[in-house]
Amino acid sequence: MAIDRTDPLALAARGLELSGMEYIQAIFRGELPPPPIAELMGFRGVEAEPGRAVFEMEPGPEHYNPIGSVHGGVALTILDSAMG
């Protein structure tokens, strides 16, 4: 079944056919497209197993706050994804 990247509901529907771990691992392996937030923020999942999720990203200027450091919301977005 092909997933339309422009429709996050299609990706979510595909996820209902898998266990939660299988779903996340399929996304991390590139078998399913990443969620829109990952593409927007520029992060990716690297590894997932029970009790562990690893994400990575390299912050760019688009992630900086007005004082020149990475906005705290970037870290919290990755944290939210890892804990979800």
Short mmCIF file of C-alpha atoms in Angstrom, two decimals:
data_model
loop_
_atom_site.label_atom_id
_atom_site.label_comp_id
_atom_site.label_asym_id
_atom_site.label_seq_id
_atom_site.Cartn_x
_atom_site.Cartn_y
_atom_site.Cartn_z
CA MET A 1 0.00 0.00 0.00
CA ALA A 2 1.51 3.33 -1.06
CA ILE A 3 1.37 6.16 1.44
CA ASP A 4 0.68 9.70 0.26
CA ARG A 5 3.22 11.97 1.99
CA THR A 6 0.77 14.85 1.81
CA ASP A 7 -1.82 13.01 3.91
CA PRO A 8 -0.70 12.28 7.49
CA LEU A 9 -4.00 10.47 8.10
CA ALA A 10 -3.01 7.85 5.50
CA LEU A 11 0.21 7.23 7.42
CA ALA A 12 -1.72 6.98 10.69
CA ALA A 13 -4.16 4.51 9.11
CA ARG A 14 -1.24 2.33 8.00
CA GLY A 15 0.01 2.40 11.56
CA LEU A 16 -3.18 0.73 12.75
CA GLU A 17 -2.13 -2.37 10.82
CA LEU A 18 1.11 -2.75 12.83
CA SER A 19 2.12 -2.87 16.46
CA GLY A 20 3.41 0.45 17.77
CA MET A 21 7.01 -0.77 17.69
CA GLU A 22 6.67 -2.20 14.16
CA TYR A 23 5.18 1.10 13.00
CA ILE A 24 7.99 3.24 14.43
CA GLN A 25 10.68 0.87 13.17
CA ALA A 26 9.16 0.92 9.66
CA ILE A 27 9.32 4.72 9.68
CA PHE A 28 12.89 4.70 10.98
CA ARG A 29 13.94 2.21 8.26
CA GLY A 30 12.36 4.39 5.57
CA GLU A 31 9.68 1.84 4.68
CA LEU A 32 7.04 4.39 5.65
CA PRO A 33 7.42 8.15 5.31
CA PRO A 34 8.36 10.18 8.36
CA PRO A 35 5.67 12.26 10.02
CA PRO A 36 5.33 15.83 8.76
CA ILE A 37 6.80 17.31 11.97
CA ALA A 38 10.07 15.40 11.41
CA GLU A 39 10.38 16.79 7.91
CA LEU A 40 9.46 20.30 9.05
CA MET A 41 11.94 20.32 11.94
CA GLY A 42 14.66 18.33 10.15
CA PHE A 43 15.07 15.41 12.56
CA ARG A 44 14.96 11.67 12.03
CA GLY A 45 14.56 8.52 14.02
CA VAL A 46 17.65 6.36 14.20
CA GLU A 47 16.85 3.46 16.49
CA ALA A 48 13.82 2.09 18.34
CA GLU A 49 13.44 -0.84 20.68
CA PRO A 50 11.29 -1.37 23.77
CA GLY A 51 12.20 1.33 26.28
CA ARG A 52 14.52 3.21 23.90
CA ALA A 53 14.12 5.63 21.00
CA VAL A 54 17.00 7.55 19.41
CA PHE A 55 16.49 10.63 17.25
CA GLU A 56 19.05 12.90 15.64
CA MET A 57 19.19 16.29 14.02
CA GLU A 58 21.70 18.97 13.22
CA PRO A 59 20.25 22.35 14.16
CA GLY A 60 20.50 25.08 11.57
CA PRO A 61 19.87 28.82 11.62
CA GLU A 62 16.14 28.19 11.21
CA HIS A 63 16.15 26.62 14.70
CA TYR A 64 17.77 29.58 16.47
CA ASN A 65 16.01 31.96 18.81
CA PRO A 66 16.63 35.73 18.84
CA ILE A 67 19.65 35.40 21.15
CA GLY A 68 21.49 33.02 18.80
CA SER A 69 20.99 29.66 20.48
CA VAL A 70 18.80 26.74 19.50
CA HIS A 71 15.22 27.36 20.58
CA GLY A 72 14.11 25.21 23.52
CA GLY A 73 11.08 24.15 21.52
CA VAL A 74 13.36 22.18 19.20
CA ALA A 75 14.64 20.03 22.07
CA LEU A 76 11.12 19.59 23.43
CA THR A 77 9.80 18.54 20.03
CA ILE A 78 12.42 15.80 19.79
CA LEU A 79 11.75 14.83 23.41
CA ASP A 80 8.02 14.60 22.65
CA SER A 81 8.74 12.32 19.69
CA ALA A 82 11.10 10.09 21.67
CA MET A 83 8.69 9.73 24.56
CA GLY A 84 5.63 9.24 22.35
#
